[in-house]
XYZ file of N, CA, C and O in Angstrom:
848
model
N -94.369 -18.451 -148.281
C -95.619 -17.791 -148.661
C -96.697 -18.836 -148.917
O -96.460 -19.847 -149.567
N -97.894 -18.607 -148.410
C -99.004 -19.525 -148.599
C -99.425 -19.574 -150.062
O -99.361 -18.570 -150.774
N -99.854 -20.750 -150.505
C -100.301 -20.911 -151.895
C -101.768 -20.569 -152.078
O -102.172 -20.101 -153.140
N -102.554 -20.797 -151.028
C -103.992 -20.559 -151.119
C -104.541 -20.224 -149.736
O -104.140 -20.821 -148.735
N -105.456 -19.247 -149.701
C -106.100 -18.856 -148.444
C -107.576 -18.610 -148.733
O -107.924 -17.910 -149.682
N -108.436 -19.211 -147.940
C -109.883 -19.018 -148.066
C -110.396 -19.276 -149.482
O -111.289 -18.587 -149.970
N -109.809 -20.262 -150.138
C -110.244 -20.636 -151.484
C -109.693 -19.747 -152.584
O -110.042 -19.922 -153.750
N -108.819 -18.814 -152.246
C -108.221 -17.928 -153.243
C -106.759 -18.303 -153.433
O -105.982 -18.325 -152.471
N -106.379 -18.591 -154.657
C -104.989 -18.910 -154.948
C -104.168 -17.628 -154.973
O -104.524 -16.657 -155.634
N -103.070 -17.624 -154.242
C -102.183 -16.459 -154.213
C -101.327 -16.475 -155.478
O -100.641 -17.461 -155.744
N -101.378 -15.437 -156.297
C -100.569 -15.408 -157.524
C -99.095 -15.671 -157.217
O -98.558 -15.156 -156.221
N -98.458 -16.488 -158.051
C -97.065 -16.854 -157.788
C -96.167 -16.671 -159.003
O -95.113 -17.306 -159.120
N -96.569 -15.802 -159.924
C -95.732 -15.502 -161.080
C -94.491 -14.732 -160.625
O -94.418 -14.260 -159.479
N -93.535 -14.576 -161.506
C -92.339 -13.784 -161.192
C -92.749 -12.359 -160.842
O -92.219 -11.752 -159.901
N -93.713 -11.827 -161.579
C -94.213 -10.477 -161.328
C -94.753 -10.364 -159.908
O -94.431 -9.421 -159.169
N -95.571 -11.318 -159.515
C -96.175 -11.309 -158.184
C -95.120 -11.464 -157.096
O -95.148 -10.761 -156.076
N -94.185 -12.377 -157.316
C -93.134 -12.604 -156.321
C -92.258 -11.375 -156.150
O -91.883 -11.017 -155.029
N -91.927 -10.716 -157.247
C -91.087 -9.516 -157.164
C -91.825 -8.372 -156.473
O -91.230 -7.601 -155.724
N -93.130 -8.280 -156.716
C -93.930 -7.263 -156.034
C -93.975 -7.546 -154.535
O -93.886 -6.625 -153.712
N -94.113 -8.800 -154.170
C -94.080 -9.188 -152.760
C -92.768 -8.784 -152.106
O -92.738 -8.285 -150.983
N -91.676 -9.019 -152.839
C -90.356 -8.698 -152.297
C -90.217 -7.201 -152.016
O -89.583 -6.798 -151.031
N -90.803 -6.383 -152.878
C -90.733 -4.931 -152.685
C -91.476 -4.522 -151.417
O -90.977 -3.734 -150.608
N -92.681 -5.058 -151.227
C -93.438 -4.727 -150.028
C -92.727 -5.234 -148.786
O -92.671 -4.542 -147.756
N -92.165 -6.418 -148.862
C -91.448 -6.986 -147.727
C -90.215 -6.156 -147.375
O -89.886 -5.939 -146.210
N -89.524 -5.658 -148.404
C -88.300 -4.890 -148.184
C -88.578 -3.510 -147.602
O -87.878 -3.049 -146.692
N -89.591 -2.840 -148.131
C -89.810 -1.443 -147.757
C -90.985 -1.223 -146.804
O -91.093 -0.151 -146.208
N -91.835 -2.225 -146.666
C -92.950 -2.105 -145.742
C -92.624 -2.737 -144.401
O -91.469 -2.904 -144.033
N -93.650 -3.093 -143.665
C -93.483 -3.778 -142.375
C -94.602 -4.796 -142.238
O -95.416 -4.974 -143.150
N -94.642 -5.477 -141.112
C -95.665 -6.511 -140.923
C -97.075 -5.936 -140.985
O -97.998 -6.585 -141.481
N -97.243 -4.715 -140.471
C -98.561 -4.077 -140.505
C -99.059 -3.939 -141.942
O -100.191 -4.341 -142.265
N -98.238 -3.368 -142.809
C -98.641 -3.171 -144.207
C -98.717 -4.490 -144.965
O -99.575 -4.659 -145.837
N -97.825 -5.413 -144.652
C -97.832 -6.724 -145.308
C -99.148 -7.459 -145.044
O -99.820 -7.911 -145.974
N -99.502 -7.579 -143.793
C -100.722 -8.308 -143.447
C -101.972 -7.588 -143.955
O -102.888 -8.226 -144.484
N -102.000 -6.280 -143.799
C -103.149 -5.503 -144.278
C -103.319 -5.641 -145.780
O -104.438 -5.850 -146.276
N -102.234 -5.526 -146.532
C -102.311 -5.593 -147.995
C -102.805 -6.951 -148.464
O -103.610 -7.043 -149.402
N -102.341 -8.011 -147.817
C -102.789 -9.349 -148.195
C -104.234 -9.597 -147.796
O -104.984 -10.228 -148.545
N -104.637 -9.082 -146.652
C -106.047 -9.227 -146.270
C -106.942 -8.468 -147.243
O -107.999 -8.969 -147.662
N -106.530 -7.254 -147.599
C -107.317 -6.456 -148.537
C -107.474 -7.188 -149.870
O -108.560 -7.199 -150.464
N -106.388 -7.797 -150.338
C -106.456 -8.586 -151.574
C -107.444 -9.728 -151.447
O -108.313 -9.924 -152.318
N -107.343 -10.484 -150.380
C -108.203 -11.657 -150.213
C -109.663 -11.274 -150.028
O -110.557 -11.909 -150.602
N -109.916 -10.223 -149.242
C -111.294 -9.767 -149.085
C -111.872 -9.345 -150.440
O -113.011 -9.657 -150.770
N -111.075 -8.623 -151.218
C -111.532 -8.183 -152.533
C -111.726 -9.350 -153.482
O -112.714 -9.408 -154.227
N -110.789 -10.292 -153.469
C -110.868 -11.450 -154.367
C -112.091 -12.303 -154.070
O -112.760 -12.803 -154.990
N -112.398 -12.478 -152.804
C -113.585 -13.264 -152.445
C -114.855 -12.545 -152.870
O -115.817 -13.167 -153.352
N -114.865 -11.220 -152.739
C -116.023 -10.451 -153.219
C -116.169 -10.611 -154.729
O -117.289 -10.730 -155.251
N -115.050 -10.626 -155.439
C -115.093 -10.821 -156.880
C -115.580 -12.210 -157.256
O -116.350 -12.381 -158.200
N -115.145 -13.200 -156.502
C -115.578 -14.576 -156.740
C -117.072 -14.724 -156.499
O -117.790 -15.386 -157.265
N -117.549 -14.078 -155.459
C -118.973 -14.139 -155.129
C -119.815 -13.466 -156.204
O -120.919 -13.925 -156.528
N -119.297 -12.376 -156.768
C -120.034 -11.646 -157.808
C -120.033 -12.387 -159.134
O -120.815 -12.067 -160.038
N -119.124 -13.376 -159.255
C -119.042 -14.183 -160.472
C -118.815 -13.320 -161.715
O -119.412 -13.547 -162.762
N -117.958 -12.317 -161.560
C -117.586 -11.457 -162.679
C -116.116 -11.669 -163.006
O -115.303 -11.935 -162.129
N -115.791 -11.545 -164.276
C -114.421 -11.764 -164.723
C -113.532 -10.595 -164.308
O -113.899 -9.431 -164.452
N -112.376 -10.910 -163.771
C -111.390 -9.886 -163.441
C -110.005 -10.532 -163.385
O -109.879 -11.755 -163.378
N -108.968 -9.705 -163.354
C -107.597 -10.193 -163.354
C -107.096 -10.300 -161.916
O -106.806 -9.289 -161.278
N -106.974 -11.521 -161.422
C -106.568 -11.765 -160.041
C -105.165 -11.227 -159.768
O -104.905 -10.647 -158.710
N -104.269 -11.403 -160.727
C -102.893 -10.946 -160.526
C -102.811 -9.427 -160.443
O -102.076 -8.880 -159.604
N -103.568 -8.723 -161.279
C -103.555 -7.264 -161.226
C -104.157 -6.754 -159.918
O -103.695 -5.753 -159.362
N -105.174 -7.447 -159.427
C -105.734 -7.088 -158.121
C -104.682 -7.294 -157.036
O -104.535 -6.453 -156.136
N -103.945 -8.364 -157.135
C -102.905 -8.674 -156.153
C -101.801 -7.615 -156.164
O -101.396 -7.108 -155.111
N -101.318 -7.270 -157.354
C -100.275 -6.244 -157.480
C -100.785 -4.925 -156.906
O -100.068 -4.225 -156.176
N -102.020 -4.590 -157.224
C -102.613 -3.349 -156.721
C -102.646 -3.345 -155.196
O -102.330 -2.331 -154.554
N -103.033 -4.454 -154.616
C -103.105 -4.548 -153.157
C -101.724 -4.414 -152.525
O -101.562 -3.735 -151.504
N -100.726 -5.031 -153.121
C -99.373 -4.977 -152.563
C -98.799 -3.565 -152.605
O -98.027 -3.173 -151.728
N -99.188 -2.794 -153.615
C -98.641 -1.447 -153.776
C -99.509 -0.360 -153.145
O -99.063 0.783 -153.039
N -100.713 -0.687 -152.710
C -101.668 0.379 -152.395
C -101.234 1.280 -151.243
O -101.617 2.457 -151.202
N -100.428 0.762 -150.314
C -99.966 1.603 -149.201
C -98.458 1.853 -149.222
O -97.910 2.388 -148.246
N -97.792 1.502 -150.307
C -96.345 1.722 -150.369
C -95.981 3.202 -150.323
O -94.874 3.571 -149.940
N -96.925 4.054 -150.696
C -96.683 5.488 -150.628
C -96.521 6.006 -149.211
O -96.114 7.158 -149.011
N -96.812 5.171 -148.227
C -96.612 5.544 -146.826
C -95.178 5.294 -146.367
O -94.778 5.765 -145.305
N -94.411 4.554 -147.158
C -93.056 4.192 -146.753
C -92.048 5.257 -147.163
O -92.275 6.023 -148.107
N -90.939 5.315 -146.457
C -89.902 6.311 -146.741
C -89.372 6.177 -148.160
O -89.061 7.170 -148.819
N -89.251 4.968 -148.634
C -88.686 4.732 -149.967
C -89.529 5.338 -151.069
O -89.005 5.831 -152.070
N -90.848 5.325 -150.909
C -91.735 5.738 -151.991
C -92.514 7.024 -151.713
O -93.273 7.476 -152.567
N -92.334 7.607 -150.563
C -93.066 8.821 -150.229
C -92.434 10.046 -150.878
O -91.247 10.310 -150.688
N -93.228 10.794 -151.626
C -92.756 12.032 -152.250
C -92.957 13.193 -151.278
O -93.661 13.057 -150.282
N -92.375 14.358 -151.566
C -92.558 15.511 -150.685
C -93.881 16.237 -150.878
O -94.272 17.037 -150.025
N -94.591 15.955 -151.987
C -95.746 16.813 -152.283
C -96.925 16.143 -152.964
O -97.855 16.819 -153.392
N -96.946 14.824 -153.054
C -98.067 14.133 -153.679
C -98.840 13.320 -152.646
O -98.290 12.906 -151.625
N -100.120 13.103 -152.915
C -100.906 12.218 -152.061
C -100.221 10.857 -151.989
O -99.670 10.366 -152.979
N -100.286 10.219 -150.821
C -99.593 8.937 -150.675
C -100.159 7.891 -151.628
O -99.434 7.005 -152.097
N -101.438 7.992 -151.949
C -102.042 7.051 -152.894
C -101.410 7.190 -154.278
O -101.202 6.202 -154.981
N -101.114 8.419 -154.671
C -100.481 8.670 -155.969
C -99.036 8.163 -155.957
O -98.556 7.607 -156.950
N -98.348 8.336 -154.831
C -96.988 7.796 -154.719
C -96.996 6.283 -154.929
O -96.154 5.736 -155.647
N -97.943 5.607 -154.301
C -98.039 4.157 -154.473
C -98.393 3.777 -155.890
O -97.854 2.805 -156.446
N -99.301 4.545 -156.497
C -99.701 4.275 -157.877
C -98.532 4.485 -158.834
O -98.327 3.693 -159.772
N -97.767 5.540 -158.623
C -96.605 5.795 -159.473
C -95.545 4.706 -159.325
O -94.899 4.305 -160.300
N -95.380 4.220 -158.092
C -94.430 3.135 -157.858
C -94.877 1.868 -158.582
O -94.059 1.163 -159.189
N -96.177 1.580 -158.527
C -96.708 0.403 -159.220
C -96.515 0.529 -160.722
O -96.149 -0.441 -161.395
N -96.762 1.712 -161.258
C -96.589 1.927 -162.696
C -95.138 1.713 -163.114
O -94.874 1.011 -164.110
N -94.196 2.283 -162.377
C -92.777 2.112 -162.700
C -92.376 0.644 -162.631
O -91.616 0.159 -163.472
N -92.900 -0.044 -161.621
C -92.603 -1.475 -161.465
C -93.113 -2.270 -162.654
O -92.375 -3.058 -163.254
N -94.360 -2.058 -163.024
C -94.968 -2.829 -164.107
C -94.331 -2.528 -165.456
O -94.229 -3.410 -166.324
N -93.901 -1.302 -165.658
C -93.264 -0.933 -166.930
C -91.978 -1.715 -167.152
O -91.620 -2.008 -168.297
N -91.306 -2.085 -166.093
C -90.076 -2.856 -166.214
C -90.333 -4.252 -166.772
O -89.434 -4.885 -167.327
N -91.567 -4.720 -166.625
C -91.929 -6.064 -167.086
C -92.716 -6.022 -168.397
O -93.264 -7.038 -168.818
N -92.771 -4.848 -168.988
C -93.464 -4.657 -170.273
C -94.924 -5.113 -170.221
O -95.452 -5.708 -171.169
N -95.552 -4.812 -169.116
C -96.977 -5.082 -168.958
C -97.751 -4.122 -169.863
O -97.358 -2.961 -170.020
N -98.825 -4.566 -170.503
C -99.607 -3.686 -171.393
C -100.052 -2.405 -170.706
O -100.374 -2.406 -169.512
N -100.082 -1.337 -171.466
C -100.432 -0.028 -170.921
C -101.799 -0.020 -170.238
O -101.980 0.635 -169.209
N -102.757 -0.723 -170.809
C -104.103 -0.739 -170.236
C -104.095 -1.380 -168.848
O -104.794 -0.920 -167.931
N -103.309 -2.425 -168.684
C -103.203 -3.079 -167.379
C -102.502 -2.173 -166.376
O -102.880 -2.111 -165.199
N -101.494 -1.464 -166.833
C -100.779 -0.532 -165.960
C -101.711 0.582 -165.507
O -101.731 0.965 -164.327
N -102.513 1.096 -166.436
C -103.461 2.149 -166.079
C -104.463 1.645 -165.057
O -104.824 2.363 -164.107
N -104.918 0.424 -165.233
C -105.895 -0.133 -164.307
C -105.313 -0.227 -162.897
O -105.967 0.136 -161.914
N -104.083 -0.719 -162.786
C -103.430 -0.826 -161.480
C -103.209 0.559 -160.886
O -103.429 0.781 -159.690
N -102.788 1.507 -161.727
C -102.578 2.875 -161.240
C -103.870 3.425 -160.636
O -103.873 3.986 -159.543
N -104.972 3.239 -161.348
C -106.262 3.728 -160.854
C -106.660 3.027 -159.558
O -107.171 3.668 -158.628
N -106.443 1.722 -159.493
C -106.828 0.973 -158.297
C -106.094 1.487 -157.064
O -106.696 1.689 -156.004
N -104.803 1.727 -157.211
C -104.003 2.205 -156.077
C -104.343 3.656 -155.756
O -104.574 4.014 -154.599
N -104.393 4.497 -156.773
C -104.621 5.930 -156.563
C -106.004 6.219 -156.004
O -106.185 7.181 -155.247
N -106.984 5.391 -156.339
C -108.366 5.658 -155.940
C -108.854 4.820 -154.761
O -110.031 4.882 -154.418
N -107.952 4.080 -154.131
C -108.450 3.120 -153.137
C -109.083 3.773 -151.916
O -109.849 3.131 -151.192
N -108.832 5.064 -151.679
C -109.491 5.765 -150.578
C -110.564 6.737 -151.063
O -111.158 7.457 -150.248
N -110.811 6.753 -152.361
C -111.736 7.733 -152.923
C -113.157 7.174 -152.951
O -113.604 6.577 -153.931
N -113.839 7.371 -151.851
C -115.205 6.867 -151.705
C -116.132 7.546 -152.714
O -116.037 8.743 -152.963
N -117.018 6.753 -153.299
C -117.998 7.298 -154.229
C -117.549 7.284 -155.675
O -118.344 7.573 -156.573
N -116.279 6.959 -155.922
C -115.769 6.900 -157.291
C -115.186 5.524 -157.597
O -115.521 4.903 -158.603
N -114.308 5.030 -156.715
C -113.626 3.761 -156.971
C -114.595 2.617 -157.260
O -114.345 1.785 -158.136
N -115.730 2.607 -156.543
C -116.669 1.494 -156.718
C -117.380 1.507 -158.068
O -118.033 0.523 -158.439
N -117.221 2.593 -158.814
C -117.849 2.684 -160.134
C -116.850 2.526 -161.273
O -117.217 2.666 -162.440
N -115.619 2.235 -160.923
C -114.582 2.027 -161.938
C -114.523 0.549 -162.325
O -115.408 -0.233 -161.994
N -113.440 0.156 -163.032
C -113.272 -1.240 -163.421
C -113.321 -2.143 -162.188
O -113.052 -1.713 -161.064
N -113.639 -3.405 -162.406
C -113.904 -4.313 -161.298
C -112.706 -4.456 -160.367
O -112.861 -4.507 -159.143
N -111.486 -4.514 -160.915
C -110.303 -4.613 -160.068
C -110.182 -3.406 -159.140
O -109.785 -3.529 -157.981
N -110.524 -2.227 -159.671
C -110.455 -0.994 -158.882
C -111.475 -1.048 -157.741
O -111.156 -0.749 -156.587
N -112.679 -1.435 -158.061
C -113.729 -1.483 -157.033
C -113.461 -2.583 -156.015
O -113.766 -2.424 -154.830
N -112.872 -3.690 -156.456
C -112.577 -4.777 -155.526
C -111.496 -4.396 -154.526
O -111.575 -4.756 -153.348
N -110.475 -3.662 -154.977
C -109.454 -3.217 -154.029
C -110.061 -2.262 -153.013
O -109.829 -2.378 -151.813
N -110.857 -1.329 -153.493
C -111.537 -0.400 -152.589
C -112.397 -1.160 -151.580
O -112.406 -0.845 -150.390
N -113.086 -2.170 -152.053
C -113.945 -2.978 -151.188
C -113.127 -3.722 -150.141
O -113.482 -3.737 -148.950
N -112.028 -4.336 -150.573
C -111.184 -5.087 -149.645
C -110.535 -4.210 -148.605
O -110.484 -4.558 -147.416
N -110.049 -3.053 -149.028
C -109.431 -2.107 -148.096
C -110.467 -1.592 -147.108
O -110.208 -1.504 -145.900
N -111.641 -1.240 -147.608
C -112.699 -0.699 -146.747
C -113.137 -1.703 -145.692
O -113.383 -1.347 -144.534
N -113.234 -2.968 -146.083
C -113.605 -4.007 -145.119
C -112.538 -4.124 -144.040
O -112.842 -4.195 -142.842
N -111.270 -4.114 -144.435
C -110.207 -4.325 -143.464
C -109.992 -3.122 -142.547
O -109.700 -3.291 -141.363
N -110.157 -1.914 -143.080
C -109.849 -0.720 -142.291
C -111.034 -0.261 -141.446
O -110.884 0.030 -140.259
N -112.202 -0.177 -142.042
C -113.351 0.359 -141.291
C -114.482 -0.663 -141.126
O -115.544 -0.336 -140.597
N -114.271 -1.880 -141.579
C -115.276 -2.919 -141.379
C -116.479 -2.825 -142.285
O -117.535 -3.400 -141.982
N -116.364 -2.123 -143.408
C -117.497 -2.006 -144.326
C -117.823 -3.372 -144.929
O -116.972 -4.022 -145.522
N -119.054 -3.820 -144.760
C -119.467 -5.126 -145.254
C -119.094 -6.278 -144.337
O -119.197 -7.445 -144.726
N -118.695 -5.979 -143.106
C -118.235 -6.998 -142.157
C -119.274 -8.090 -141.927
O -118.970 -9.281 -141.990
N -120.506 -7.688 -141.664
C -121.548 -8.660 -141.336
C -121.935 -9.528 -142.523
O -122.391 -10.660 -142.352
N -121.755 -8.995 -143.729
C -122.134 -9.736 -144.926
C -121.036 -10.700 -145.387
O -121.294 -11.592 -146.189
N -119.833 -10.517 -144.866
C -118.717 -11.364 -145.293
C -118.731 -12.657 -144.484
O -118.864 -12.621 -143.261
N -118.594 -13.815 -145.151
C -118.645 -15.097 -144.434
C -117.647 -15.149 -143.275
O -116.446 -14.949 -143.471
N -118.143 -15.430 -142.082
C -117.308 -15.401 -140.885
C -116.160 -16.407 -140.955
O -115.047 -16.127 -140.508
N -116.427 -17.605 -141.504
C -115.378 -18.626 -141.546
C -114.226 -18.191 -142.457
O -113.049 -18.399 -142.126
N -114.544 -17.561 -143.575
C -113.500 -17.092 -144.484
C -112.757 -15.903 -143.879
O -111.538 -15.790 -144.009
N -113.502 -15.056 -143.223
C -112.887 -13.904 -142.559
C -111.877 -14.372 -141.516
O -110.752 -13.852 -141.431
N -112.253 -15.362 -140.735
C -111.372 -15.874 -139.693
C -110.152 -16.574 -140.281
O -109.038 -16.463 -139.741
N -110.337 -17.271 -141.403
C -109.204 -17.941 -142.054
C -108.192 -16.920 -142.576
O -106.980 -17.107 -142.465
N -108.697 -15.844 -143.128
C -107.821 -14.793 -143.655
C -107.042 -14.128 -142.528
O -105.824 -13.903 -142.632
N -107.719 -13.821 -141.439
C -107.057 -13.159 -140.305
C -106.046 -14.097 -139.640
O -105.002 -13.651 -139.144
N -106.315 -15.381 -139.673
C -105.356 -16.343 -139.125
C -104.092 -16.374 -139.978
O -102.975 -16.453 -139.449
N -104.263 -16.299 -141.290
C -103.109 -16.318 -142.198
C -102.334 -15.009 -142.162
O -101.098 -14.998 -142.238
N -103.080 -13.897 -142.035
C -102.468 -12.567 -142.012
C -103.053 -11.800 -140.824
O -104.007 -11.035 -140.977
N -102.475 -11.995 -139.644
C -103.043 -11.474 -138.389
C -103.197 -9.954 -138.355
O -102.427 -9.221 -138.969
N -104.214 -9.521 -137.588
C -104.447 -8.085 -137.436
C -103.493 -7.469 -136.404
O -103.030 -6.344 -136.602
N -103.190 -8.166 -135.329
C -102.156 -7.713 -134.388
C -102.256 -6.224 -134.043
O -101.383 -5.429 -134.380
N -103.337 -5.861 -133.366
C -103.549 -4.463 -132.960
C -103.651 -3.505 -134.148
O -103.236 -2.346 -134.055
N -104.211 -3.981 -135.217
C -104.311 -3.163 -136.432
C -105.032 -1.847 -136.178
O -104.591 -0.786 -136.642
N -106.141 -1.894 -135.460
C -106.923 -0.674 -135.221
C -106.097 0.389 -134.502
O -106.265 1.594 -134.749
N -105.215 -0.045 -133.606
C -104.398 0.900 -132.862
C -103.184 1.388 -133.664
O -102.680 2.484 -133.430
N -102.708 0.559 -134.589
C -101.455 0.869 -135.281
C -101.609 1.536 -136.641
O -100.691 2.221 -137.102
N -102.750 1.357 -137.299
C -102.857 1.863 -138.667
C -102.966 3.382 -138.713
O -102.440 4.017 -139.639
N -103.618 4.010 -137.747
C -103.743 5.474 -137.776
C -102.376 6.144 -137.640
O -102.039 7.021 -138.447
N -101.540 5.748 -136.674
C -100.198 6.338 -136.636
C -99.367 6.016 -137.867
O -98.522 6.817 -138.279
N -99.602 4.863 -138.486
C -98.880 4.526 -139.714
C -99.265 5.485 -140.833
O -98.405 5.945 -141.601
N -100.554 5.785 -140.934
C -100.989 6.781 -141.910
C -100.308 8.126 -141.632
O -99.772 8.761 -142.536
N -100.358 8.536 -140.383
C -99.808 9.849 -140.016
C -98.321 9.947 -140.336
O -97.871 10.946 -140.915
N -97.575 8.936 -139.991
C -96.142 8.940 -140.280
C -95.880 9.010 -141.775
O -94.868 9.570 -142.214
N -96.811 8.480 -142.552
C -96.634 8.453 -144.003
C -96.825 9.789 -144.693
O -96.260 10.029 -145.767
N -97.655 10.679 -144.079
C -97.871 11.964 -144.764
C -97.901 13.172 -143.829
O -98.364 14.246 -144.203
N -97.335 13.044 -142.640
C -97.316 14.185 -141.722
C -96.447 15.322 -142.248
O -96.626 16.474 -141.864
N -95.502 15.009 -143.137
C -94.614 16.032 -143.710
C -95.269 16.780 -144.868
O -94.698 17.743 -145.371
N -96.446 16.353 -145.264
C -97.144 17.008 -146.379
C -98.652 17.042 -146.119
O -99.436 16.500 -146.912
N -99.075 17.654 -145.022
C -100.493 17.654 -144.650
C -101.389 18.297 -145.691
O -102.580 17.982 -145.766
N -100.828 19.189 -146.509
C -101.630 19.856 -147.534
C -102.168 18.877 -148.568
O -103.160 19.159 -149.249
N -101.557 17.702 -148.677
C -102.046 16.707 -149.645
C -103.343 16.060 -149.190
O -103.953 15.304 -149.942
N -103.750 16.332 -147.958
C -105.001 15.753 -147.459
C -106.196 16.654 -147.730
O -107.319 16.319 -147.340
N -105.978 17.786 -148.377
C -107.078 18.692 -148.722
C -108.077 17.975 -149.621
O -107.735 17.410 -150.644
N -109.327 17.955 -149.195
C -110.376 17.354 -150.005
C -110.472 15.844 -149.913
O -111.187 15.227 -150.702
N -109.784 15.209 -148.958
C -109.906 13.756 -148.839
C -109.887 13.335 -147.365
O -109.573 14.119 -146.472
N -110.214 12.094 -147.122
C -110.402 11.586 -145.758
C -109.138 11.615 -144.921
O -109.210 11.572 -143.684
N -107.975 11.698 -145.545
C -106.734 11.674 -144.783
C -106.554 12.911 -143.903
O -105.745 12.903 -142.973
N -107.325 13.961 -144.174
C -107.276 15.130 -143.318
C -107.689 14.772 -141.888
O -107.205 15.365 -140.920
N -108.569 13.782 -141.752
C -108.998 13.342 -140.421
C -107.816 12.802 -139.619
O -107.771 12.944 -138.389
N -106.883 12.151 -140.316
C -105.703 11.606 -139.641
C -104.822 12.738 -139.123
O -104.340 12.689 -137.979
N -104.602 13.751 -139.950
C -103.803 14.905 -139.526
C -104.445 15.564 -138.300
O -103.779 15.848 -137.299
N -105.757 15.782 -138.359
C -106.453 16.452 -137.260
C -106.506 15.592 -135.995
O -106.647 16.118 -134.891
N -106.393 14.286 -136.161
C -106.355 13.397 -134.999
C -105.140 13.709 -134.137
O -105.205 13.649 -132.903
N -104.029 14.021 -134.786
C -102.795 14.328 -134.067
C -102.555 15.824 -133.895
O -101.877 16.239 -132.958
N -103.101 16.609 -134.811
C -102.900 18.058 -134.762
C -104.255 18.748 -134.918
O -104.608 19.240 -135.990
N -105.050 18.786 -133.857
C -106.416 19.333 -133.924
C -106.464 20.772 -134.429
O -107.487 21.199 -134.975
N -105.377 21.497 -134.258
C -105.358 22.903 -134.667
C -105.143 23.074 -136.169
O -105.332 24.172 -136.712
N -104.758 21.990 -136.850
C -104.426 22.108 -138.273
C -105.670 22.396 -139.115
O -106.723 21.806 -138.909
N -105.518 23.298 -140.060
C -106.607 23.605 -140.979
C -106.090 23.636 -142.413
O -105.142 24.356 -142.720
N -106.711 22.861 -143.247
C -106.403 22.900 -144.668
C -107.129 24.079 -145.307
O -107.919 24.765 -144.656
N -106.873 24.277 -146.563
C -107.619 25.286 -147.307
C -109.115 24.974 -147.248
O -109.510 23.820 -147.133
N -109.912 26.015 -147.301
C -111.361 25.860 -147.340
C -111.821 26.042 -148.785
O -111.477 27.038 -149.432
N -112.589 25.095 -149.285
C -112.992 25.133 -150.689
C -113.777 26.398 -151.028
O -113.559 27.034 -152.063
N -114.680 26.776 -150.147
C -115.472 27.983 -150.398
C -114.583 29.220 -150.430
O -114.775 30.121 -151.261
N -113.592 29.264 -149.534
C -112.658 30.388 -149.527
C -111.832 30.420 -150.809
O -111.514 31.496 -151.338
N -111.483 29.247 -151.314
C -110.730 29.174 -152.578
C -111.549 29.784 -153.722
O -111.006 30.465 -154.595
N -112.841 29.534 -153.708
C -113.717 30.093 -154.745
C -113.825 31.614 -154.588
O -113.621 32.380 -155.532
N -114.134 32.040 -153.363
C -114.391 33.456 -153.115
C -113.151 34.329 -153.268
O -113.254 35.512 -153.599
N -111.987 33.763 -153.051
C -110.748 34.527 -153.157
C -109.942 34.199 -154.406
O -108.745 34.480 -154.455
N -110.605 33.611 -155.381
C -109.918 33.362 -156.646
C -109.670 34.679 -157.361
O -110.287 35.703 -157.025
N -108.784 34.723 -158.363
C -108.470 35.973 -159.066
C -109.591 36.474 -159.972
O -109.494 37.584 -160.515
N -110.660 35.692 -160.115
C -111.771 36.137 -160.978
C -112.518 37.312 -160.328
O -112.661 37.361 -159.118
N -112.998 38.236 -161.133
C -113.726 39.392 -160.620
C -115.116 39.034 -160.139
O -115.672 39.690 -159.256
N -115.711 38.020 -160.768
C -117.051 37.622 -160.343
C -117.256 36.133 -160.582
O -116.369 35.443 -161.017
């Protein structure tokens, strides 16, 4: 494992190493490289902002953020982000990490796809959202230093990421499409199953048991 990439030191505590081992065991190269890139993109944004944050908690959050897509951690009925957040919480509790830190990591993982909210939470939460957004949809691509971007991709290659990440998402929650109601993951379901329709929010209101 690299010690430093693009001026960011990779956390190497027992906690960090054990979290890495979990992702390596249950994830694949796609999730491994993506998670590390997301961490580094977020960490560099944090460094640029010159605001205090916990690098290790950001790292743990990044390593767990997509674990809910894996067979080991995927539940039958929860959003994959919540599965990853719950896995991170269980992991951290074993190390007697303070409750506030556990909550922060839970929020970072659970909210990493929640546009319009994550960026207004604690800095670690917003940084993970920022790093993931840059890696997946290129948000902030032009503003990110090209030399650092290239160094990160060299360390953790994309390897057809654009072609592979959508099917990876689908495989992670195709058995529970109803969990995509009200969030961007519904687009993934419809990409493969155009006929699929989730509940309609307006219909939920109009057909509620209330008389008026």
